[in-house]
């Protein structure tokens, strides 16, 4: 076990070193336009507003492969994400097969592995980004668990989360654009997650994502759909001890994903 951990730490160091070589440390703190959906319009790396450690779970090679996962339909898209080892959770794959991405992309090519416009100046993230995030959170998306989707946008991931946590769980989405909230509810009803929405197991609310949704807390998992200049403290308060948060961080290239596991003294890698 310790050998495996040592190897992963070496890999993390190599990836971070390459990033620092390509750009100065200060450039990593510059705001950049977010390519993720949600209510946070600027993306930065987290400057450490909350004490935490991070673990990098993506490599340049895998990032390059991820953009080749286009499919002719939802089933082929999911299969390609699995074939390239991007979608690594069987439970996540099952949920993504049930929730057809095509229901959430009004125009464009829903099965292309790239962001697609969903109106109101917002995009739905590329399928490989969704696959990364759901796989990373899978251990905290088991039946009966609670999950918060910050910047829920189209509602696609909220629907996937709802399928994973099931009848005894709770999936809460928060989106700042009211029109998207209403449309996402209509689109979720077109999928197998529709009954979960009707029963209140899936909830989609209009609100400021940085504030989370305290009424549904605490959460086993929190997905943040946009990078932020600092980790919102309200979200930290709403994460269970032992819970998990995934936060996309970086510039246009989406180089890093920070994985944070809540402990009694702060955040630790997992």
Tab-separated table of C-alpha atoms in Angstrom, residues 145-243:
chain	number	residue	atom	x	y	z
A	145	UNK	CA	-26.173	9.605	0.598
A	146	UNK	CA	-26.665	13.349	0.093
A	147	UNK	CA	-25.020	15.449	-2.623
A	148	UNK	CA	-24.953	19.154	-3.503
A	149	UNK	CA	-24.455	20.277	-7.119
A	150	UNK	CA	-23.261	23.903	-7.124
A	151	UNK	CA	-23.894	25.659	-10.438
A	152	UNK	CA	-26.260	22.938	-11.628
A	153	UNK	CA	-26.831	24.611	-15.007
A	154	UNK	CA	-28.642	22.186	-17.306
A	155	UNK	CA	-29.493	19.833	-14.451
A	156	UNK	CA	-27.711	16.909	-16.124
A	157	UNK	CA	-25.331	16.120	-13.266
A	158	UNK	CA	-28.055	16.621	-10.673
A	159	UNK	CA	-30.048	13.941	-12.486
A	160	UNK	CA	-27.031	11.607	-12.605
A	161	UNK	CA	-26.412	12.206	-8.901
A	162	UNK	CA	-30.072	11.481	-8.142
A	163	UNK	CA	-29.898	8.121	-9.904
A	164	UNK	CA	-26.769	7.219	-7.938
A	165	UNK	CA	-28.040	8.149	-4.451
A	166	UNK	CA	-31.444	6.643	-5.131
A	167	UNK	CA	-34.782	6.676	-3.342
A	168	UNK	CA	-33.298	7.103	0.133
A	169	UNK	CA	-30.790	9.798	-0.823
A	170	UNK	CA	-30.944	13.464	-1.731
A	171	UNK	CA	-29.494	15.399	-4.688
A	172	UNK	CA	-29.730	19.191	-4.473
A	173	UNK	CA	-28.837	21.497	-7.360
A	174	UNK	CA	-28.316	25.253	-6.998
A	175	UNK	CA	-28.262	27.494	-10.073
A	176	UNK	CA	-28.142	31.302	-10.212
A	177	UNK	CA	-30.174	31.668	-13.453
A	178	UNK	CA	-33.897	31.113	-12.706
A	179	UNK	CA	-34.734	30.285	-16.324
A	180	UNK	CA	-32.208	27.447	-16.288
A	181	UNK	CA	-33.670	26.159	-13.036
A	182	UNK	CA	-37.106	25.813	-14.616
A	183	UNK	CA	-35.790	24.322	-17.845
A	184	UNK	CA	-33.585	21.840	-16.015
A	185	UNK	CA	-36.607	20.597	-14.076
A	186	UNK	CA	-38.535	20.083	-17.310
A	187	UNK	CA	-35.606	18.233	-18.865
A	188	UNK	CA	-35.059	16.006	-15.830
A	189	UNK	CA	-38.717	14.959	-16.044
A	190	UNK	CA	-37.980	13.542	-19.512
A	191	UNK	CA	-35.475	11.083	-18.039
A	192	UNK	CA	-35.614	8.112	-15.624
A	193	UNK	CA	-34.734	10.644	-12.896
A	194	UNK	CA	-38.118	12.325	-13.360
A	195	UNK	CA	-39.867	10.338	-10.603
A	196	UNK	CA	-37.051	11.266	-8.201
A	197	UNK	CA	-37.707	14.948	-8.928
A	198	UNK	CA	-41.434	14.481	-8.374
A	199	UNK	CA	-40.770	12.787	-5.007
A	200	UNK	CA	-38.412	15.553	-3.866
A	201	UNK	CA	-35.343	13.327	-3.864
A	202	UNK	CA	-33.879	15.609	-6.532
A	203	UNK	CA	-34.297	19.329	-5.849
A	204	UNK	CA	-33.229	22.219	-8.076
A	205	UNK	CA	-33.187	25.689	-6.525
A	206	UNK	CA	-32.428	29.204	-7.748
A	207	UNK	CA	-29.731	30.802	-5.634
A	208	UNK	CA	-26.136	31.865	-5.168
A	209	UNK	CA	-24.050	28.710	-5.428
A	210	UNK	CA	-21.348	30.108	-3.153
A	211	UNK	CA	-23.852	29.906	-0.312
A	212	UNK	CA	-24.709	26.304	-1.071
A	213	UNK	CA	-28.061	25.066	0.219
A	214	UNK	CA	-27.980	24.866	4.034
A	215	UNK	CA	-31.470	23.372	4.278
A	216	UNK	CA	-30.206	20.117	2.778
A	217	UNK	CA	-26.914	19.950	4.680
A	218	UNK	CA	-24.780	18.199	5.675
A	219	UNK	CA	-23.692	16.596	2.397
A	220	UNK	CA	-21.590	13.524	1.748
A	221	UNK	CA	-20.454	15.016	-1.572
A	222	UNK	CA	-20.304	18.498	-3.068
A	223	UNK	CA	-19.646	19.121	-6.749
A	224	UNK	CA	-18.648	22.679	-7.654
A	225	UNK	CA	-19.317	23.305	-11.328
A	226	UNK	CA	-17.014	26.327	-11.649
A	227	UNK	CA	-13.584	27.221	-10.334
A	228	UNK	CA	-13.446	29.956	-7.713
A	229	UNK	CA	-10.883	32.416	-6.407
A	230	UNK	CA	-11.174	30.802	-2.990
A	231	UNK	CA	-13.000	27.894	-1.450
A	232	UNK	CA	-16.391	29.256	-0.297
A	233	UNK	CA	-16.546	28.820	3.458
A	234	UNK	CA	-20.285	28.214	3.390
A	235	UNK	CA	-19.714	25.088	1.307
A	236	UNK	CA	-17.085	23.876	3.755
A	237	UNK	CA	-19.598	24.190	6.587
A	238	UNK	CA	-22.100	22.084	4.660
A	239	UNK	CA	-19.759	19.145	4.010
A	240	UNK	CA	-19.960	16.168	6.356
A	241	UNK	CA	-16.845	15.001	8.204
A	242	UNK	CA	-15.403	12.432	5.849
A	243	UNK	CA	-17.312	14.054	2.985
